[in-house]
Short mmCIF file of C-alpha atoms and ligand atoms in Angstrom, two decimals:
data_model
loop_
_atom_site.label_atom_id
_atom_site.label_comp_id
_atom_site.label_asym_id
_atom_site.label_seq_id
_atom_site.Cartn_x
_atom_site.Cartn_y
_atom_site.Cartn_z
CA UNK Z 22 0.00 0.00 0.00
CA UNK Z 23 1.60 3.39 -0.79
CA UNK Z 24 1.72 5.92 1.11
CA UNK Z 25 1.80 8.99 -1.26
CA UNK Z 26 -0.77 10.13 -3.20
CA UNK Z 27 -2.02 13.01 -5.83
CA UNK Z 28 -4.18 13.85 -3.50
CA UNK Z 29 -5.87 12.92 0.14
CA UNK Z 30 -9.64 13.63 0.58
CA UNK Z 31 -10.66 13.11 3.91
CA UNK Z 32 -14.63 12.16 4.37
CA UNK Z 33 -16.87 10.22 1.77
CA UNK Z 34 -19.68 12.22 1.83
CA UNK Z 35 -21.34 13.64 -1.58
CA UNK Z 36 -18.66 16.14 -1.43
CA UNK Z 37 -15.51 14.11 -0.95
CA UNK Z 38 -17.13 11.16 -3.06
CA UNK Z 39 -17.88 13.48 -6.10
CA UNK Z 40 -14.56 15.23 -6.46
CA UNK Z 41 -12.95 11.31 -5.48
CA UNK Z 42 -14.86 10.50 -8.98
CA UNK Z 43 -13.50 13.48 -10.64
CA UNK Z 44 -9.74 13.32 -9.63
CA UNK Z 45 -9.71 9.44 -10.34
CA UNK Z 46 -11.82 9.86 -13.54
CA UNK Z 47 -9.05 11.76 -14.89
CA UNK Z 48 -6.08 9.44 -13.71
CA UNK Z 49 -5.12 11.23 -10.73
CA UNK Z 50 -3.47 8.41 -7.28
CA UNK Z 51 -6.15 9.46 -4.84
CA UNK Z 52 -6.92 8.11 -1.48
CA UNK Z 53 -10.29 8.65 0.81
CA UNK Z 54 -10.21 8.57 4.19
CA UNK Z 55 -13.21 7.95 5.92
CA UNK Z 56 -13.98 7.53 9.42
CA UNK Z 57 -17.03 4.57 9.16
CA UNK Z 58 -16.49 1.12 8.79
CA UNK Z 59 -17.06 -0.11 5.35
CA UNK Z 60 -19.96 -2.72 6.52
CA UNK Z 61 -22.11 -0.05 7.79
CA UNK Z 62 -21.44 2.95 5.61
CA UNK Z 63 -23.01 5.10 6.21
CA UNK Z 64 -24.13 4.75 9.63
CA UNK Z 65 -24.19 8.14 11.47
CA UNK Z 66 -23.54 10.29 8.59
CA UNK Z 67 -26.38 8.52 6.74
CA UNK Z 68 -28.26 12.18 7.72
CA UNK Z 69 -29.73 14.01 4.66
CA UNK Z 70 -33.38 13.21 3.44
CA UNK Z 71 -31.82 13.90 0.10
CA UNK Z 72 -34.61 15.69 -2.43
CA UNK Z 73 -33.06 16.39 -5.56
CA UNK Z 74 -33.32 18.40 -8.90
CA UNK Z 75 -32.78 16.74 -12.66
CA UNK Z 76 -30.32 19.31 -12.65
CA UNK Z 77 -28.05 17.55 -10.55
CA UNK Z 78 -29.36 13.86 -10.82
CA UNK Z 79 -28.31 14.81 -14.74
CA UNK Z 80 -25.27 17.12 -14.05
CA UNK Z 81 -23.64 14.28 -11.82
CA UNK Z 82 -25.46 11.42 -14.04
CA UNK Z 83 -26.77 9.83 -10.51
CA UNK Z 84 -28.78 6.41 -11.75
CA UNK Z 85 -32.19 6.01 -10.63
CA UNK Z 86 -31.30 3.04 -9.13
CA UNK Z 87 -30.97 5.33 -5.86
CA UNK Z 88 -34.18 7.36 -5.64
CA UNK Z 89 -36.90 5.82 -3.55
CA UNK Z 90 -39.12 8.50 -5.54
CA UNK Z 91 -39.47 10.95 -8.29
CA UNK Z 92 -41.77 13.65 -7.38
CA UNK Z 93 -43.83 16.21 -9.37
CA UNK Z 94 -44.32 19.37 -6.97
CA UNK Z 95 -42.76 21.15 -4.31
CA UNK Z 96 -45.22 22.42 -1.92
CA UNK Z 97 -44.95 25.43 0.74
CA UNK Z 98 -47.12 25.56 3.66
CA UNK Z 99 -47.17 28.18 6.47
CA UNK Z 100 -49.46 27.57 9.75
CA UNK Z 101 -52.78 27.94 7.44
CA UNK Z 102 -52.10 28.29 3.28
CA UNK Z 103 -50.46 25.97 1.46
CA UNK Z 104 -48.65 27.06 -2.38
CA UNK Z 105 -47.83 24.61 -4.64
CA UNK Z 106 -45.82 24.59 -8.15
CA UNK Z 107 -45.08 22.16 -10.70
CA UNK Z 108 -41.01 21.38 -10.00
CA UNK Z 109 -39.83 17.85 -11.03
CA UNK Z 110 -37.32 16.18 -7.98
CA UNK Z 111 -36.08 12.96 -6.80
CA UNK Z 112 -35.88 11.86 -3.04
CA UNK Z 113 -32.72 9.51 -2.72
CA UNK Z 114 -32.21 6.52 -0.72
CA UNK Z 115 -29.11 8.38 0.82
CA UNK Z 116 -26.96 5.19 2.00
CA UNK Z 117 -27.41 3.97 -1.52
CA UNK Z 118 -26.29 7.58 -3.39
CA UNK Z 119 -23.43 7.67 -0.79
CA UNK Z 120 -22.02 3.72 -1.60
CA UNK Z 121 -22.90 4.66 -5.27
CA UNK Z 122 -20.44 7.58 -5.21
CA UNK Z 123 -17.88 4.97 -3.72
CA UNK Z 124 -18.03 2.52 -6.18
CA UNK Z 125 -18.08 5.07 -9.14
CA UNK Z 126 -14.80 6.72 -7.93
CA UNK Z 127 -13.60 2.82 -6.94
CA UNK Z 128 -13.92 1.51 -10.83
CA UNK Z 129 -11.78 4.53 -11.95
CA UNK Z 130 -8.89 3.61 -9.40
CA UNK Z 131 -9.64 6.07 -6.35
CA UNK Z 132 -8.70 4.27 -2.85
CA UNK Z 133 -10.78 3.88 -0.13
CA UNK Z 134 -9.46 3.40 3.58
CA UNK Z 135 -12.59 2.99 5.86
CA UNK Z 136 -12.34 3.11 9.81
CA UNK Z 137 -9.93 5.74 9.21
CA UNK Z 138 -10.18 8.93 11.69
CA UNK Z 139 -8.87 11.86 10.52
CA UNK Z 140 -7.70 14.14 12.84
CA UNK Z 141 -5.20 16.55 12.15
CA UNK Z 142 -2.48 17.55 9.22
CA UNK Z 143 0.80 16.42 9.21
CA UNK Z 144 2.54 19.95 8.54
CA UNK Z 145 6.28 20.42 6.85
CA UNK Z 146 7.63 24.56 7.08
CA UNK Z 147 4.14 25.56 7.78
CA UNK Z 148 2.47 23.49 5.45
CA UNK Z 149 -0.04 21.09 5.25
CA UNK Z 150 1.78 17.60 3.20
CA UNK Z 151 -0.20 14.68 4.68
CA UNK Z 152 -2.94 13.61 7.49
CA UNK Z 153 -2.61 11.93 10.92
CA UNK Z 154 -5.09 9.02 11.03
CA UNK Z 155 -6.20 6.76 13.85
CA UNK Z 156 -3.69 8.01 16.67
CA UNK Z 157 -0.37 7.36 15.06
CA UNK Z 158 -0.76 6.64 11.27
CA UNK Z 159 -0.01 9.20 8.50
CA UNK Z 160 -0.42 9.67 4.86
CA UNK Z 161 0.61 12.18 2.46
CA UNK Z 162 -0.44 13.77 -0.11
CA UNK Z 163 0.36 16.93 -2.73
CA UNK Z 164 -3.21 17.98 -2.01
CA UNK Z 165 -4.97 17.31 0.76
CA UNK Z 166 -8.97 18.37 0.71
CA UNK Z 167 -11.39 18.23 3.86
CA UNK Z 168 -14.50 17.05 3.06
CA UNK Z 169 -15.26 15.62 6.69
CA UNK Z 170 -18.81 18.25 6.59
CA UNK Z 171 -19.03 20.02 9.75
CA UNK Z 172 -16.55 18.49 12.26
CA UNK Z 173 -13.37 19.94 9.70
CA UNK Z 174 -10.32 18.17 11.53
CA UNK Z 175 -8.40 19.94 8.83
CA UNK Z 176 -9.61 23.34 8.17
CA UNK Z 177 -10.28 24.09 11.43
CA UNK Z 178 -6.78 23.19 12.54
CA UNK Z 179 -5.21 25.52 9.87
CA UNK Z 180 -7.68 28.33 10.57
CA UNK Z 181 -9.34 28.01 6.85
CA UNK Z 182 -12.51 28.77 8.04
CA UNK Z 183 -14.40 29.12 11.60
CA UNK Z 184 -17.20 27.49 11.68
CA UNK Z 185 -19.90 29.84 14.16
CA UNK Z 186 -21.81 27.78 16.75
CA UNK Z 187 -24.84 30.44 16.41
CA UNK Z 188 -24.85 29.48 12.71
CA UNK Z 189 -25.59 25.38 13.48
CA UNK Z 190 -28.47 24.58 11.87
CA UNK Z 191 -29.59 20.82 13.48
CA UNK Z 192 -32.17 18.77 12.00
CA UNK Z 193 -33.77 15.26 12.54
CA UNK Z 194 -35.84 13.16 10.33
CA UNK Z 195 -37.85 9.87 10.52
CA UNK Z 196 -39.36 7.47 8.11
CA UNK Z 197 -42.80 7.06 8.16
CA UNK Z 198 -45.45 4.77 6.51
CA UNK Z 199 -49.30 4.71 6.88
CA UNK Z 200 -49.49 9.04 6.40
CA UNK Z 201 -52.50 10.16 4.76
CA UNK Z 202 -51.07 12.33 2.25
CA UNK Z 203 -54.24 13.82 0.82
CA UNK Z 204 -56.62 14.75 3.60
CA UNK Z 205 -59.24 17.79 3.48
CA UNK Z 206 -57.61 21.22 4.39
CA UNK Z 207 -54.37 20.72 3.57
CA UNK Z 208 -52.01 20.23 0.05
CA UNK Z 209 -52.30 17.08 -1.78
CA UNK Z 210 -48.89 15.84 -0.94
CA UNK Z 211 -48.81 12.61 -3.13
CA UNK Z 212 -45.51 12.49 -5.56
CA UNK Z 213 -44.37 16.05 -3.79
CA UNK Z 214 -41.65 17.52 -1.25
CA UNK Z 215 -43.52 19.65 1.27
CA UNK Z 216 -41.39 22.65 3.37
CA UNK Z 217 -42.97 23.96 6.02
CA UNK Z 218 -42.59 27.59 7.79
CA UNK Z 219 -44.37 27.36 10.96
CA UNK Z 220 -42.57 28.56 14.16
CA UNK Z 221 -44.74 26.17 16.39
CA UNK Z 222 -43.12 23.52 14.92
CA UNK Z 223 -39.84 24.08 13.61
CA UNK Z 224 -38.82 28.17 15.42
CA UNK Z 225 -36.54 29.53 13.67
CA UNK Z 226 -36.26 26.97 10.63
CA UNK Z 227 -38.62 24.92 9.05
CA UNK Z 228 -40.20 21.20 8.54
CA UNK Z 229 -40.94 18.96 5.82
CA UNK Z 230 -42.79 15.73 4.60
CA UNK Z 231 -41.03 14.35 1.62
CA UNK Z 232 -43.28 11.52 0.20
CA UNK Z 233 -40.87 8.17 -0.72
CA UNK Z 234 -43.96 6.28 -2.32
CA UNK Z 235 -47.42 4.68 -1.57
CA UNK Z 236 -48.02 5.75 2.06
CA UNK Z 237 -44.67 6.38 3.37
CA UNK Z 238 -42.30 9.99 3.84
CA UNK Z 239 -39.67 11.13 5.46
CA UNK Z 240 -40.20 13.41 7.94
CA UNK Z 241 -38.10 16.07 9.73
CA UNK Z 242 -37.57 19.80 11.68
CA UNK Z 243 -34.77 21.42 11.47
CA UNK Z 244 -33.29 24.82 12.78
CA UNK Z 245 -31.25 27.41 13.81
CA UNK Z 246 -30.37 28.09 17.33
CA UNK Z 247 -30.74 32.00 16.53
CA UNK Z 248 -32.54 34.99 17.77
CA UNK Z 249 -36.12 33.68 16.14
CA UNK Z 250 -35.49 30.32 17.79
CA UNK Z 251 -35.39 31.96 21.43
CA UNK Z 252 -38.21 34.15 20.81
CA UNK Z 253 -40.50 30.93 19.72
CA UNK Z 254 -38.93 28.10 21.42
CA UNK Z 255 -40.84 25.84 23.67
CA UNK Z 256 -39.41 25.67 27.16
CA UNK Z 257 -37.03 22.42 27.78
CA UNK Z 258 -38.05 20.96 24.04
CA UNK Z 259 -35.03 19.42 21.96
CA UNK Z 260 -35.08 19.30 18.12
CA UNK Z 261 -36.46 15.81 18.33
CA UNK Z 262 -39.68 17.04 21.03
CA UNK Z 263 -40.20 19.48 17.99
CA UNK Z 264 -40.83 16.81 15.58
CA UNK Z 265 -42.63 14.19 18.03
CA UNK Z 266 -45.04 18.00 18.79
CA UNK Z 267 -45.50 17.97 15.28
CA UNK Z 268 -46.76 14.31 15.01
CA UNK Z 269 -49.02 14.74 17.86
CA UNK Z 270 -51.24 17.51 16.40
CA UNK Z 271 -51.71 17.01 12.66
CA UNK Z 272 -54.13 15.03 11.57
CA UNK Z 273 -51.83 13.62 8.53
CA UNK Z 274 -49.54 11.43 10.92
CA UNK Z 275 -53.25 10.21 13.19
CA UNK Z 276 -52.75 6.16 11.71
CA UNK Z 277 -48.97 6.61 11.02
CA UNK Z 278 -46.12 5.00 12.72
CA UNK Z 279 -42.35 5.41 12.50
CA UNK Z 280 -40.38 2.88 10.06
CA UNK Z 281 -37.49 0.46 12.61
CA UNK Z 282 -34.23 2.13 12.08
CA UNK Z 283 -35.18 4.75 9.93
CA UNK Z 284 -34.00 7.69 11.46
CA UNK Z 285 -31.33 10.37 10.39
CA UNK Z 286 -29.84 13.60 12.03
CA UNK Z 287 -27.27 16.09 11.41
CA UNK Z 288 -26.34 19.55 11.62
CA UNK Z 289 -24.51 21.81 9.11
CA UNK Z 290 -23.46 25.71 9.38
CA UNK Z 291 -25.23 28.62 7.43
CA UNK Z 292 -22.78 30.87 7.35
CA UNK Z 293 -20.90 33.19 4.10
CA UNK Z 294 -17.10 30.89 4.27
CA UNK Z 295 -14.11 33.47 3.90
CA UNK Z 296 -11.69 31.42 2.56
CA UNK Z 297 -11.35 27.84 1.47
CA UNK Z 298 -8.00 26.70 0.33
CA UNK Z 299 -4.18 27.61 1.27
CA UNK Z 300 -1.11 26.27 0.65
CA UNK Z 301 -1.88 22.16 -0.29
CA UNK Z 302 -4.93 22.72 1.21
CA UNK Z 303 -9.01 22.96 -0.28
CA UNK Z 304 -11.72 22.25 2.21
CA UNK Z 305 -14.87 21.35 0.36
CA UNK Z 306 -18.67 20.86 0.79
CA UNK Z 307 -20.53 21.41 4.05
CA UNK Z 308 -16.93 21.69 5.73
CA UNK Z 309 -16.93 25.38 3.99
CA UNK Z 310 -19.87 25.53 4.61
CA UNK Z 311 -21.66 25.07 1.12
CA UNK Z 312 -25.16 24.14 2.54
CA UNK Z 313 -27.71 26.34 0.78
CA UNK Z 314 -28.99 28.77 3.64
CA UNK Z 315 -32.79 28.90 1.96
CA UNK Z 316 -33.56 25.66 1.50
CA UNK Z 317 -31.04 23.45 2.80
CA UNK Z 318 -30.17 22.15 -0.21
CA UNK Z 319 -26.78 19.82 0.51
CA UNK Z 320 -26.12 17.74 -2.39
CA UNK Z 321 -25.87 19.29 -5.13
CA UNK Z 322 -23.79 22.05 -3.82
CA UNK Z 323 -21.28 20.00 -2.10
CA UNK Z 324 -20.96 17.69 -5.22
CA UNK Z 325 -20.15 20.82 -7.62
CA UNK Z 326 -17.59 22.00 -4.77
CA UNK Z 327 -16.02 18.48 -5.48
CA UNK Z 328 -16.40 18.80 -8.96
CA UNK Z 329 -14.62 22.71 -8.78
CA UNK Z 330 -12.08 21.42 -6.14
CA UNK Z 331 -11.33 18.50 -8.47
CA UNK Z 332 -10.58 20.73 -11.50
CA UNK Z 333 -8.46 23.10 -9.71
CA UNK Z 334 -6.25 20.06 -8.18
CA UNK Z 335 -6.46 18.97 -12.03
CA UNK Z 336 -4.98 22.51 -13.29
CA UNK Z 337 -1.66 22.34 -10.68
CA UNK Z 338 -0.98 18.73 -11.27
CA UNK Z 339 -0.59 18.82 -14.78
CA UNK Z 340 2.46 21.17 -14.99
CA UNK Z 341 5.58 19.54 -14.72
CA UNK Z 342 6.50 21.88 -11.75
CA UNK Z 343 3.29 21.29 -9.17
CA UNK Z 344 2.65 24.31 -7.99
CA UNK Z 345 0.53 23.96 -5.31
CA UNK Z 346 0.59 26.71 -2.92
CA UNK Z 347 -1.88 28.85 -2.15
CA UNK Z 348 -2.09 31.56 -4.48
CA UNK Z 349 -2.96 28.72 -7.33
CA UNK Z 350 -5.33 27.07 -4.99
CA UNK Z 351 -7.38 30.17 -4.77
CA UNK Z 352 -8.24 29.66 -8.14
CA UNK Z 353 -11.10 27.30 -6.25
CA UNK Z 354 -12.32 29.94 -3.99
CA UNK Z 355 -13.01 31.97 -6.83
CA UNK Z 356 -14.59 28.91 -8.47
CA UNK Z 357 -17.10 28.45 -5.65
CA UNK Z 358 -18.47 32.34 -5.93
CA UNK Z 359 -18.74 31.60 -9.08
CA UNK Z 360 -20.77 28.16 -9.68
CA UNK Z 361 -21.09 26.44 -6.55
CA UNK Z 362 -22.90 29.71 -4.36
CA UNK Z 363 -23.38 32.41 -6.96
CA UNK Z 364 -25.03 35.53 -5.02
CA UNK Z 365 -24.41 33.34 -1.77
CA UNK Z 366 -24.41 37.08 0.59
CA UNK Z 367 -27.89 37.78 -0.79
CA UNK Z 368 -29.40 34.69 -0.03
CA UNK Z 369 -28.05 34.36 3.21
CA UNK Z 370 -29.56 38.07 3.51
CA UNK Z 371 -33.03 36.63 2.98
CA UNK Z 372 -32.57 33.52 4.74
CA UNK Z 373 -32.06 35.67 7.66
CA UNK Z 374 -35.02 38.02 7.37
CA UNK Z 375 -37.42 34.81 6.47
CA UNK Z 376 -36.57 33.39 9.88
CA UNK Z 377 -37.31 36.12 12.00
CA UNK Z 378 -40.62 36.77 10.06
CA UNK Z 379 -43.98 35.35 12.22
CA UNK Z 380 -46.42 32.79 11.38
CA UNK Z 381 -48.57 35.57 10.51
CA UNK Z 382 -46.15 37.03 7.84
CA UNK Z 383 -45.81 33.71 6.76
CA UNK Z 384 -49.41 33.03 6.14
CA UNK Z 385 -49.68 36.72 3.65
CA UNK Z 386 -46.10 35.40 1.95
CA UNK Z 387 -47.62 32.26 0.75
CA UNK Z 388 -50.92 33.62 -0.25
CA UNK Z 389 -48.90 36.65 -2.12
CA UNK Z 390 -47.39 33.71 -3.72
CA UNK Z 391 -49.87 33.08 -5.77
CA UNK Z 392 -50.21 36.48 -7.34
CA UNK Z 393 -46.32 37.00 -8.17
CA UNK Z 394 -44.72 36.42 -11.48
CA UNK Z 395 -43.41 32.96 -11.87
CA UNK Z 396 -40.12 34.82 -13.02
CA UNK Z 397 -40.12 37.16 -10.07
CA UNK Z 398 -40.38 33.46 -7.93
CA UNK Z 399 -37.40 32.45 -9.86
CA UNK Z 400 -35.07 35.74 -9.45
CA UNK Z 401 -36.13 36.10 -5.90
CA UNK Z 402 -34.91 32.33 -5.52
CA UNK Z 403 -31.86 33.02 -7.28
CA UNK Z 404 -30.97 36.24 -4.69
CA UNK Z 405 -31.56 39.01 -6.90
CA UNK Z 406 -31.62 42.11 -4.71
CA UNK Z 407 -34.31 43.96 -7.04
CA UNK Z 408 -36.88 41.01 -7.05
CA UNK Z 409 -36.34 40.37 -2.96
CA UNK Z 410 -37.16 44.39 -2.72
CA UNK Z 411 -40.18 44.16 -4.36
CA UNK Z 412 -41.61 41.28 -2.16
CA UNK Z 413 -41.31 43.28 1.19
CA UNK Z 414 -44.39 44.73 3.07
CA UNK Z 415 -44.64 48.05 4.75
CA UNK Z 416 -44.43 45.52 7.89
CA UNK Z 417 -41.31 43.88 6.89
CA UNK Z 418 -39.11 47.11 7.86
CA UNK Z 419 -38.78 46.26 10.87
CA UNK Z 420 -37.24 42.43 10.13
CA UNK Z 421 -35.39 44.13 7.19
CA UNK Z 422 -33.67 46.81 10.31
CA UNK Z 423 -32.87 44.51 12.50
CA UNK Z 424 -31.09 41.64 10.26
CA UNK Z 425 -29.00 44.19 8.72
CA UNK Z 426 -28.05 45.78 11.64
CA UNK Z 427 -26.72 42.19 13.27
CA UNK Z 428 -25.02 41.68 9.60
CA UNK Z 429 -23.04 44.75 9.57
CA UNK Z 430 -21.94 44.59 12.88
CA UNK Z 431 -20.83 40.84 12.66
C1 FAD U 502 -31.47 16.29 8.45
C2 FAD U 502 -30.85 16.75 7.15
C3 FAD U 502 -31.63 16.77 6.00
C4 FAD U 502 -31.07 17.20 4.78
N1 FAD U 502 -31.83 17.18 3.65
C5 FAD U 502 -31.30 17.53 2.46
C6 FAD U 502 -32.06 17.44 1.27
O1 FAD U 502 -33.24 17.07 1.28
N2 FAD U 502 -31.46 17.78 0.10
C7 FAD U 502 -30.17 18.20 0.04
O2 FAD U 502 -29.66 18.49 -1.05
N3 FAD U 502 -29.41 18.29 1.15
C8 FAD U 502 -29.95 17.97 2.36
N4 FAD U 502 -29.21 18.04 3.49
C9 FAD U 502 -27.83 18.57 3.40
C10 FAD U 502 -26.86 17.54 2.85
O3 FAD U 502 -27.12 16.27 3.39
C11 FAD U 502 -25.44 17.97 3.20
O4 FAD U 502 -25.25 19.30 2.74
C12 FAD U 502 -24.41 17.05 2.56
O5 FAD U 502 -24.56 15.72 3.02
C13 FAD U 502 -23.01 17.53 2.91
O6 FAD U 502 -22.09 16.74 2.21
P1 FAD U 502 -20.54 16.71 2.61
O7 FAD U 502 -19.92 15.70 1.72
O8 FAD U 502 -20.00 18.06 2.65
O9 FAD U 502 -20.53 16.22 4.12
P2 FAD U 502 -21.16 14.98 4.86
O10 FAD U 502 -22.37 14.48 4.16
O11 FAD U 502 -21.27 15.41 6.27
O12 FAD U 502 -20.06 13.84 4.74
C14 FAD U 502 -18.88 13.87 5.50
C15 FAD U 502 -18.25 12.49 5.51
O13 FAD U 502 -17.03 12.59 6.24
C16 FAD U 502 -16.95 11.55 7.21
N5 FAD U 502 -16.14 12.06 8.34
C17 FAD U 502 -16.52 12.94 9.31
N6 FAD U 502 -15.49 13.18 10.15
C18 FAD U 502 -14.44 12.44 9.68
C19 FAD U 502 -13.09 12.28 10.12
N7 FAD U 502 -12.60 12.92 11.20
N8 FAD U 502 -12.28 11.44 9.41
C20 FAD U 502 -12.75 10.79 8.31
N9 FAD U 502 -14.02 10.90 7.87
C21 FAD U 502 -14.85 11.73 8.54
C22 FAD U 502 -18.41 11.28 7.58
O14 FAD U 502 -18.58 9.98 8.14
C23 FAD U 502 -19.09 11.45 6.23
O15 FAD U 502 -19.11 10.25 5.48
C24 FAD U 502 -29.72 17.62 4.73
C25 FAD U 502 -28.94 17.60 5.89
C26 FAD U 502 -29.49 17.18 7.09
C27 FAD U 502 -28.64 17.14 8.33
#
């Protein structure tokens, strides 16, 4: 077994897996770390309830051998209005994506060391050139990339970024079979991923039913431990009283019951990263952190910080002289502005300001829904300042104050 490598990813997650698949895809000696025993993997990191877009299942070519179910719609619902459009998705068997990715980057010649703990760099002049593993063992690479999501052994020990404990978002989900998906009052949620905005439930964040097929979903809560949490929280409740709350008092979940074993948590920051690489060094998907702050969406953002991480490790390999310090590295930070979070600040913005808004606001938001421009929707979605603007209330200056007074003065 050698010892040296292209490059070292530590963490098999869709970030580390994807740019694994890249690197190896184009001929590259590269060797994943990861800290779960290949038997079980994944086991605790089997966390995401992983709805998709075609956009990535086709960007990434992900087989439909691991979705559990395409769906139609995407569905918002505040405490008493529901909005629904027509947006085609996939909800993935996680576990199965996540071995997927392993085998795909495994049939191109990537390496896989399993019950392998990362847990700090080995460091040469003041550089990163390898990883300490499992107490004593080591491994080195020309590149090393973190992709361990939020616990960052790496980054965090050569100050690449700081990962804010106020910016945690937690979230747990379970499996559930015998919902009624359709009942009077509420969305049809057959073939659909439901988000909820409902500060009785989920303060501060939101919660979801994702439907997996005939009369099962995955359900979760997740949220931020932030200023709208403490003004909404429930005294003594933990993210998982949230979600049990939840099952008590709607009617959908009366006749359902929780699916053995089928239960995932997890937490990830929501925070703008300020820097990503240095010398030897990219850290890469939610170890940034890459999470989209709006909707949570993981996947397909860590994958393309893979995929960006991958082709900047490509461009300083293939000169004779590898020049990998961190001036050339920075090529990736740029990267990630660029396709991985484009407009990331102003999303973050509205993120912010939806999560202090009340149940109230939420209720007039969803039924103004229905009246904006489907291309409004879409530039508001994709953080353009203009089209945000012009969906604020007299009502919201108040939100709109105090969110930008915490952001300039963090
Ligand atoms: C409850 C929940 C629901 C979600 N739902 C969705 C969703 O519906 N759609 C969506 O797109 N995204 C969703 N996400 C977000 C998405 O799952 C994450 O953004 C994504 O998994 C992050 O990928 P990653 O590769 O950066 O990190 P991770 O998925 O965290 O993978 C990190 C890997 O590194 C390994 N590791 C950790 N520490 C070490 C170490 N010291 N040494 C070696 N290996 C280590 C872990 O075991 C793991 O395999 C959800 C997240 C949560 C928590």
């Amino acid at each position: 077994m050698t010892d040296t490598y292209d490059v070292i990813i530590a963490g098999a997650g869709p970030a580390g897996g994807q740019a694994a698949r890249d690197l190896a895809a184009r001929g590259y000696d590269v060797c994943v770390l990861e800290t779960e025993s290949e038997e079980e993997f994944p086991s605790r990191s089997n966390k995401s309830t992983a709805g998709t877009f075609p956009s990535t299942m086709a960007s990434f070519n992900i087989p439909d051998e691991v979705v559990m179910n395409f769906t139609d719609d995407v569905v918002l619902e505040s405490p008493n209005h529901h909005f629904e459009r027509h947006q085609p998705g996939a909800v993935l068997e996680f576990a199965d994506f996540k071995n997927w990715l392993v085998d795909e980057s495994r049939a191109d010649g990537a390496e896989y060391r399993f019950d392998a703990r990362v847990s700090k760099p080995v460091m040469e002049d003041g550089e990163i050139v390898g990883v300490r593993y499992n107490g004593d063992e080591e491994v080195y690479g020309d590149i090393i990339i973190d992709a361990t999501g939020p616990s960052a052994p790496l980054a965090k020990a050569l100050d690449v970024c700081v990962l804010e404990r106020e910016k945690q978002a937690i979230g747990i989900e379970y499996e559930f079979e015998g919902l009624d998906l359709d009942p009077a009052g509420y969305a049809d949620l057959t073939d659909t991923m439901m988000l909820r905005l409902d500060h009785n439930i989920a303060p501060g964040g939101y919660s979801w039913i994702f439907h997996t097929g005939e009369d099962t979903a995955k359900v979760g809560v997740c949220y931020l431990q932030n200023e709208a949490h403490r003004q909404n929280a429930q005294s003594g409740y933990t993210v998982d009283d949230y979600l049990q709350y939840w099952v008590d008092t709607d009617p959908r979940f009366e006749n359902a019951s929780r699916i053995e074993g089928k239960q995932h948590r997890g937490s990830a920051h929501v925070q703008l990263p300020k820097r990503m690489s240095t010398d030897n060094f990219m850290a890469i998907g939610d170890t940034v952190p890459t999470v989209d702050p709006l909707w949570g969406e993981g996947i397909d953002k860590c994958m393309r910080s893979g995929r960006v991480a991958a082709a900047t490790a490509d461009r300083v390999l293939t000169h004779s002289e590898r020049d990998t310090s961190a001036s050339e590295l920075a090529i990736y930070d740029q990267l990630w502005h660029e396709r991985v979070a484009p407009k990331g600040k102003n999303r973050l913005f509205m993120t912010e300001m939806l999560y202090r808004a009340s149940n109230e606001r939420y209720d007039t938001l969803l039924e103004d829904l229905h009246r904006v421009p489907q291309k409004r929707l879409n530039a508001v979605n994709d953080g353009n300042p203009l089209a945000m603007f012009q969906m604020l209330k007299f009502e919201d200056l108040s939100i709109l104050a105090s969110t930008a007074k915490d952001w300039f003065s963090n």
